[in-house]
Coordinates of C-alpha atoms in Angstrom, one line a residue:
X1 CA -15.8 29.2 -7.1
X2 CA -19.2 28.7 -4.8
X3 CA -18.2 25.8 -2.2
X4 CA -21.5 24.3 -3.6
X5 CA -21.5 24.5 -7.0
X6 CA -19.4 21.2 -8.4
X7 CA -15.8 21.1 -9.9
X8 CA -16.4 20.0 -13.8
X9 CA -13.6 18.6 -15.3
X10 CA -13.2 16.8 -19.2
X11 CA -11.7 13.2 -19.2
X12 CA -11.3 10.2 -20.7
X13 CA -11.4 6.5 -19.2
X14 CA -8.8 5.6 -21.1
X15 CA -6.2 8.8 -19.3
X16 CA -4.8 8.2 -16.3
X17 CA -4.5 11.4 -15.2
X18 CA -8.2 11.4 -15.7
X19 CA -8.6 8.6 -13.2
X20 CA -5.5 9.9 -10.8
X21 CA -7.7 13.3 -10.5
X22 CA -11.5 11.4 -10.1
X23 CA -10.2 9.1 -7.6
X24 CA -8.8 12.4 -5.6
X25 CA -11.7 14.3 -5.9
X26 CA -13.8 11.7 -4.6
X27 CA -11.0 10.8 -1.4
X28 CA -11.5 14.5 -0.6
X29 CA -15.6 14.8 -1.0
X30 CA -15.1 18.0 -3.4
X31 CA -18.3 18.2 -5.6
X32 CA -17.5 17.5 -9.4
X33 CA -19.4 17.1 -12.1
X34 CA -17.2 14.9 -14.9
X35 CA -17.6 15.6 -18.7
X36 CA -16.5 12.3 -20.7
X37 CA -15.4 12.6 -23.9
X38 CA -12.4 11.8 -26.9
X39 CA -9.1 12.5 -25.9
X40 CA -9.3 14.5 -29.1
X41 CA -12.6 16.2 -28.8
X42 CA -12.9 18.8 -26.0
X43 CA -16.6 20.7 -25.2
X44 CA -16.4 23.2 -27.6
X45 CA -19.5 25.5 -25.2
X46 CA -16.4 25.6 -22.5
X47 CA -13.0 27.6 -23.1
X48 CA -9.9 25.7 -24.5
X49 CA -7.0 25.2 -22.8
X50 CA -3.6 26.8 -23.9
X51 CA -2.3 23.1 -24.2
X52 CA -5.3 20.0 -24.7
X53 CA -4.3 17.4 -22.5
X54 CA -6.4 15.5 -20.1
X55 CA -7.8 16.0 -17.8
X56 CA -9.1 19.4 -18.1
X57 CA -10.7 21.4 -15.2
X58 CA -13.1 24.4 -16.0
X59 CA -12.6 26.8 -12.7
X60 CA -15.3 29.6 -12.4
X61 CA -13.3 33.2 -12.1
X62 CA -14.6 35.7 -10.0
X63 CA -16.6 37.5 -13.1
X64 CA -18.7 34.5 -13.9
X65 CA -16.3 33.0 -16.8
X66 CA -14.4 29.5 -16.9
X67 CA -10.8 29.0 -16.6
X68 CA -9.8 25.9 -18.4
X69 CA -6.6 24.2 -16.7
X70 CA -4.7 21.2 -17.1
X71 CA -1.8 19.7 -15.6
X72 CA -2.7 17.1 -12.7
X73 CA 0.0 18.2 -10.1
X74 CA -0.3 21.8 -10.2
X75 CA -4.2 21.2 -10.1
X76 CA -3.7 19.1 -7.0
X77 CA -2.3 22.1 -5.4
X78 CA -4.4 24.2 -6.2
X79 CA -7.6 21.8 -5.3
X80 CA -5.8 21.9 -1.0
X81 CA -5.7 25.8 -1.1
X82 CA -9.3 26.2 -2.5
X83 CA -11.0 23.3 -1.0
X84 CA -10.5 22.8 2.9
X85 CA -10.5 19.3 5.0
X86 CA -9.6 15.6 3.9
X87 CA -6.2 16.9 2.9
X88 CA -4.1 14.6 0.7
X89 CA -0.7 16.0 1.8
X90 CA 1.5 15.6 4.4
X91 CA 1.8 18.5 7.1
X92 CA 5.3 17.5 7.8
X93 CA 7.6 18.5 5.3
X94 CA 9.7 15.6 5.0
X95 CA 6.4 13.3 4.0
X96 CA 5.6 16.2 1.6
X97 CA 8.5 15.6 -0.6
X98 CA 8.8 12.2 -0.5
X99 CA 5.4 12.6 -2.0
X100 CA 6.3 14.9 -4.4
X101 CA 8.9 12.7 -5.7
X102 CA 6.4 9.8 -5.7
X103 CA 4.2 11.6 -8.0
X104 CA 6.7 12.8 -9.8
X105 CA 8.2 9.2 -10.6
X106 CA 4.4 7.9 -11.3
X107 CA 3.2 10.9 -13.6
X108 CA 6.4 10.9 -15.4
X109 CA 7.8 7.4 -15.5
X110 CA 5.2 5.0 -14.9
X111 CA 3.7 6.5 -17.6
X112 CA 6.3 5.0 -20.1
X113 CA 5.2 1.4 -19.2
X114 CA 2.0 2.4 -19.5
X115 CA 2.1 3.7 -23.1
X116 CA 4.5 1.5 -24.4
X117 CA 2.5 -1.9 -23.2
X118 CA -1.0 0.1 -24.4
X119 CA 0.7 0.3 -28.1
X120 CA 4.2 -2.0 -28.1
X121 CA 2.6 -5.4 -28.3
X122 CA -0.1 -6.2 -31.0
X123 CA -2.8 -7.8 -28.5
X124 CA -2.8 -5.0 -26.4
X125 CA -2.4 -2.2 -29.4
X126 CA -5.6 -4.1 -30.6
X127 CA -7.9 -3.7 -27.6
X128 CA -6.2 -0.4 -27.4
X129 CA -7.8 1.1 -30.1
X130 CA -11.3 -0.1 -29.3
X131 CA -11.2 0.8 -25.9
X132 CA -10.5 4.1 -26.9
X133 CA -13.0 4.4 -29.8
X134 CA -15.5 2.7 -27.2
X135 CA -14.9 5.0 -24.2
X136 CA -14.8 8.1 -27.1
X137 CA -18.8 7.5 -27.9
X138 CA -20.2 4.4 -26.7
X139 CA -23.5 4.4 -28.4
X140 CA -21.3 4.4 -32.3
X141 CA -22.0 1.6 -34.8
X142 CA -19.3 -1.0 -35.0
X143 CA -18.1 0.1 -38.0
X144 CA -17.3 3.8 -37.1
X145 CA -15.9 2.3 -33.9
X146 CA -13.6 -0.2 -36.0
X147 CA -12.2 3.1 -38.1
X148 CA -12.0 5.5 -35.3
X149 CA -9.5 2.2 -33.2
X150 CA -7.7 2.2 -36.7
X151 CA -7.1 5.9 -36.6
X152 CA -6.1 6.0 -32.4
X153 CA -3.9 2.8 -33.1
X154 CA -2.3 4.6 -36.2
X155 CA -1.5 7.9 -34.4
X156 CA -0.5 6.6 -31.0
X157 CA 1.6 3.4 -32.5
X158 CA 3.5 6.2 -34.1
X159 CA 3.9 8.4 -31.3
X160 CA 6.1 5.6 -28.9
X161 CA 8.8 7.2 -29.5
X162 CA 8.2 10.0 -27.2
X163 CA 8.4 8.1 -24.5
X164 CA 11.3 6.8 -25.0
X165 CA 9.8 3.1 -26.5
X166 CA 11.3 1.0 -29.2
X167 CA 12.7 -2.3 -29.3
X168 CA 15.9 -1.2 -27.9
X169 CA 14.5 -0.2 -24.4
X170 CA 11.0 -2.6 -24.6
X171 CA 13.4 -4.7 -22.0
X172 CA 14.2 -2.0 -19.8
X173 CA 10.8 -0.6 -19.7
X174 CA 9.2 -4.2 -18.7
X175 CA 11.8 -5.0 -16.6
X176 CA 11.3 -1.9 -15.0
X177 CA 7.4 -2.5 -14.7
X178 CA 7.7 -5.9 -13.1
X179 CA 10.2 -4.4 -10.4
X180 CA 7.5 -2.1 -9.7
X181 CA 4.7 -4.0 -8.9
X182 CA 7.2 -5.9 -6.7
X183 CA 8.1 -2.7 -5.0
X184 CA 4.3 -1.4 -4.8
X185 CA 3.0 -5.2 -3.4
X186 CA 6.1 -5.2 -0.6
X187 CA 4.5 -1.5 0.5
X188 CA 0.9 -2.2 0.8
X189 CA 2.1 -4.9 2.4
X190 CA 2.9 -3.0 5.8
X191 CA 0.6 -0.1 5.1
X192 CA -2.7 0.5 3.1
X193 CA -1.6 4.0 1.7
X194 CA 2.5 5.0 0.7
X195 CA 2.5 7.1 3.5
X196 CA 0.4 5.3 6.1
X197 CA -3.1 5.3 6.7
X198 CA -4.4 7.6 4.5
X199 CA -3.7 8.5 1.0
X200 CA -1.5 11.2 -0.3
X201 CA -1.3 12.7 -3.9
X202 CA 1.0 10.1 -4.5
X203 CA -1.3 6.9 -4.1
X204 CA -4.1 9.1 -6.7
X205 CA -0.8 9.3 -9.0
X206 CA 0.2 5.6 -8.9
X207 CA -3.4 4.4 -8.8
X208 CA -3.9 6.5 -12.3
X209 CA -1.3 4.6 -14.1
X210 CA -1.8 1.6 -12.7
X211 CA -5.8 1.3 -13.5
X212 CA -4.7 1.4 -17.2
X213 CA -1.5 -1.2 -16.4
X214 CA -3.5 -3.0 -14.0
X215 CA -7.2 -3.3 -15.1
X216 CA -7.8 -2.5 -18.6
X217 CA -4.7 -3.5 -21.1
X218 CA -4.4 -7.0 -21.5
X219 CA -0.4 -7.6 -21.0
X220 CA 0.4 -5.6 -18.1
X221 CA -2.9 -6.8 -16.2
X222 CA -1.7 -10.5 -16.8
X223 CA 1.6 -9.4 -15.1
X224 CA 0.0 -7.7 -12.4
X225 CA -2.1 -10.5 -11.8
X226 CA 0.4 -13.0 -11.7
X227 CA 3.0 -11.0 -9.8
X228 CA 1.1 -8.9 -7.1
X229 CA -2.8 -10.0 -6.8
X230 CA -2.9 -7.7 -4.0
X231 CA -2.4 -4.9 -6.3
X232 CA -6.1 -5.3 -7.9
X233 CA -8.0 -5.1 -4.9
X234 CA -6.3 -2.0 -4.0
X235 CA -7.5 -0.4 -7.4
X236 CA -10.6 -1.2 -6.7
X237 CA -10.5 0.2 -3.4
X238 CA -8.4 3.2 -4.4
X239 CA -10.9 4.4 -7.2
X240 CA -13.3 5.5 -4.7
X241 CA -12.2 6.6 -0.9
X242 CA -15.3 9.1 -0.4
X243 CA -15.9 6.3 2.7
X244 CA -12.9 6.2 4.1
X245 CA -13.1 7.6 7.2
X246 CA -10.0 9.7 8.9
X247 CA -8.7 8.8 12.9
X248 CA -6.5 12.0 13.0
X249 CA -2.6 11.6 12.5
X250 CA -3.0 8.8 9.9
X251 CA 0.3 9.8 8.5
X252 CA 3.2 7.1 9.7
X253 CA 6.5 8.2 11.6
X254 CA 8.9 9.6 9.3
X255 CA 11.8 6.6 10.4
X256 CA 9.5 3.7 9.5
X257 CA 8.2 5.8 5.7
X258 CA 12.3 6.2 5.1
X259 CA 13.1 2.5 5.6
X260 CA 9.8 1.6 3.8
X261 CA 10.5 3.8 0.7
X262 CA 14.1 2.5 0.3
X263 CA 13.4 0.1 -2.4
X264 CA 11.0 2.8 -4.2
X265 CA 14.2 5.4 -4.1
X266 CA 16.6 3.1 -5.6
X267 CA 14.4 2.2 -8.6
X268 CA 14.0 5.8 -9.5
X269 CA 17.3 6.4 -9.2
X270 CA 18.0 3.6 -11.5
X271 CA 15.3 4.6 -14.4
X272 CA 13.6 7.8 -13.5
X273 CA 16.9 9.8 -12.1
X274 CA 19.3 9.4 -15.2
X275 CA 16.7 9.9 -17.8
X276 CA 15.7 13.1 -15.5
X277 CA 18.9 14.6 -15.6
X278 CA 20.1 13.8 -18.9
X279 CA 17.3 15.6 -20.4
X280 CA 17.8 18.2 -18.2
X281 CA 20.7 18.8 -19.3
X282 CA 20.2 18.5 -23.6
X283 CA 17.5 21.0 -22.8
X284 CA 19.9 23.5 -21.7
X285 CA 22.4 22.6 -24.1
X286 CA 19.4 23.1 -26.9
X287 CA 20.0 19.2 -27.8
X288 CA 17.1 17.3 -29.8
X289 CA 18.1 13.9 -27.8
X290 CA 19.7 12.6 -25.3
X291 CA 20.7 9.1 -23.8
X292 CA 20.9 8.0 -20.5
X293 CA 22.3 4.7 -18.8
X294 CA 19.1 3.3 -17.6
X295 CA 20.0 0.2 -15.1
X296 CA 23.0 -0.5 -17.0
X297 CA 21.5 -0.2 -20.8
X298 CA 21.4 2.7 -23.6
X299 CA 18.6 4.7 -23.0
X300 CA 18.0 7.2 -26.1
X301 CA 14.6 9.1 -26.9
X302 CA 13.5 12.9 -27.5
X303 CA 14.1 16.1 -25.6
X304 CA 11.3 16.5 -23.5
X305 CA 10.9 20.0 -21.8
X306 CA 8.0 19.3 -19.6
X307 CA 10.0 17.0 -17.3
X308 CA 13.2 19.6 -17.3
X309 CA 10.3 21.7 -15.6
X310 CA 9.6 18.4 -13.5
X311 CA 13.1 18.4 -12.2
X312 CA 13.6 22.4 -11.5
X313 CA 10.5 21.6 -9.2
X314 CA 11.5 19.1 -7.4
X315 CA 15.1 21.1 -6.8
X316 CA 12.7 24.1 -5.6
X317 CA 10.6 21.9 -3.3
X318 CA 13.5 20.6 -1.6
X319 CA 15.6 23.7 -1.4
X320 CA 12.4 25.6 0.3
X321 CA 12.4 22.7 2.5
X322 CA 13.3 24.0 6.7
X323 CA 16.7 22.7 8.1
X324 CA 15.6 20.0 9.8
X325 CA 13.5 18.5 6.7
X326 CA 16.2 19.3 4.4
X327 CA 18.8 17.1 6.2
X328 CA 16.4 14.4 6.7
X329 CA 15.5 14.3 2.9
X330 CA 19.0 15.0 1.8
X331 CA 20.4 11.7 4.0
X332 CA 17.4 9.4 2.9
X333 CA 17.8 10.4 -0.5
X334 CA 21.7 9.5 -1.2
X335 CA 21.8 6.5 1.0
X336 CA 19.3 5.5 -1.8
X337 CA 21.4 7.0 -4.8
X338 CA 19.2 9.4 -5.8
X339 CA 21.2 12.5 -4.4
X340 CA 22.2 13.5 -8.1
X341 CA 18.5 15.2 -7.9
X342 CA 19.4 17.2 -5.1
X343 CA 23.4 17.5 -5.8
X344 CA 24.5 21.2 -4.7
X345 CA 21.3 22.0 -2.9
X346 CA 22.4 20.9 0.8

């Protein structure tokens, strides 16, 4: 793809991996053309993706043609190899995986609060469905907006269950929400970014989940509001670092990120670890479900193969990591109990 010619990508307001990829495209000052649209209704003049998920990015091939890709992280990746300066990941490898992780946890897990607040609780289920319908075409009567909300609030109400939401684990996703924004406030706190003064690929990941928990559905937003004001202005910010401007090594020492991540480690190894390896492990053993003790409750929901993927990847990351790296990571990560990710890798 010509340096010059813009990035075009199809998204949705309402995705966060839509506004996770936006926000890094502007941070890095790559040219991009965006394509709104229904989560439902892809350009049909641009190739289909083997899988339609959101966001997707049309990359020209060297004869002309678009690739259409999806998958956020991977993209991410490929967006620092083709696209030079502004870099949103760590040299050092240490910082790297912590990163990794990060998005991981965000893309993956935060993503279960978010869905299950967007369609758990009527009032937000409600504005749900318009905002979607809304953001879909904006310039539809009322009436066709009202039907399409009934038809996304229909379809996505009975889809909760993928993520692992019902009323046995509404608790343990909330509680696990509010933690969080505990967690995230304490962070910013010491340092703009997760990883010092300048954002990585995880901040874009957080932010993306957090502009649908934080700024558009009603519930989480009050939360947020109450529990972490910082948090909004930090969106806000976040959603556009084109400005931002770069004093060299913005990255912070590797002792202070360790001690500064601590709290962020144990929570995923309370939530996002077990559920990680327990569906792991019904994947290989060709299981339908599996249940997991999520901070000392009964976690049950789906197989879910994607995130069995997830998990292999972040065992290759840290097993490609050098020596030095690897012991680092492997210490920080077990005196913060999440060493069952990395157990028989050292």
């Amino acid at each position: 793809m010509s340096s010059s010619e813009p990035l075009s990508f199809f998204g949705n307001p309402s995705s966060p991996y839509t506004r996770k990829m936006l926000s890094l495209l502007r941070y890095r000052r790559i040219a991009h053309s965006v394509i709104w649209g229904s989560p439902d209704a892809a350009p049909k003049h641009l190739p289909k993706p083997k899988v339609g998920l959101l966001p997707t990015f049309y990359f020209r091939m060297d004869d002309g043609s678009f690739e259409a890709v999806v998958d956020s992280t991977p993209i991410a990746r490929r967006l620092e190899e083709e696209y030079k300066g502004r870099s949103a990941i760590p040299e050092d490898a240490e910082l790297a995986f912590y990163m990794a992780l990060i998005e991981d946890y965000a893309d993956e897990w935060l993503t279960k609060p978010m869905f299950h607040y967007r369609w758990h609780h009527d009032a937000d289920r409600q504005h749900a469905g318009r905002f979607l319908s809304f953001t879909s075409d904006t310039s539809q009567d009322r009436e066709s907006a009202e039907n399409r909300a009934e038809a996304f609030t229909k379809r996505q109400f009975e889809r909760l269950y993928v993520v692992g939401s019902n009323d046995q684990t509404a608790e343990i996703i909330e509680t696990s929400y509010e933690r969080f924004l505990g967690i995230l406030d304490s962070m910013l706190e010491e340092r703009p970014y997760l990883l010092g003064n300048r954002p990585s690929v995880a901040d874009f990941a957080v932010f993306g989940q957090m502009t649908q928990l934080g700024l558009v559905d009603p519930t989480p937003r009050r939360l947020m509001l109450e529990k972490a004001p910082r948090l909004e202005a930090w969106l806000w910010k976040t959603d556009d670092l084109s400005g931002l401007e770069l004093a060299g090594c913005d990255w912070s020492e590797t002792g202070g990120i360790r001690r500064a991540l601590a709290p962020l480690l144990d929570e995923i190894a309370q939530t996002y670890q077990p559920v990680l390896l327990a569906n792991a492990k019904a994947v290989m053993n060709g299981a339908t479900q599996f249940t997991a003790d999520v901070h000392g409750s009964e976690w049950t929901q789906p197989t879910f193969p994607y995130q069995a993927k997830c998990l292999a990847e972040l065992r290759d990351r840290f097993a490609s990591l050098d020596k030095p790296a690897k012991k680092a990571c492997a210490a920080t990560m077990t005196a913060n109990n999440c060493g069952a990710m990395i157990e028989g890798l050292t």
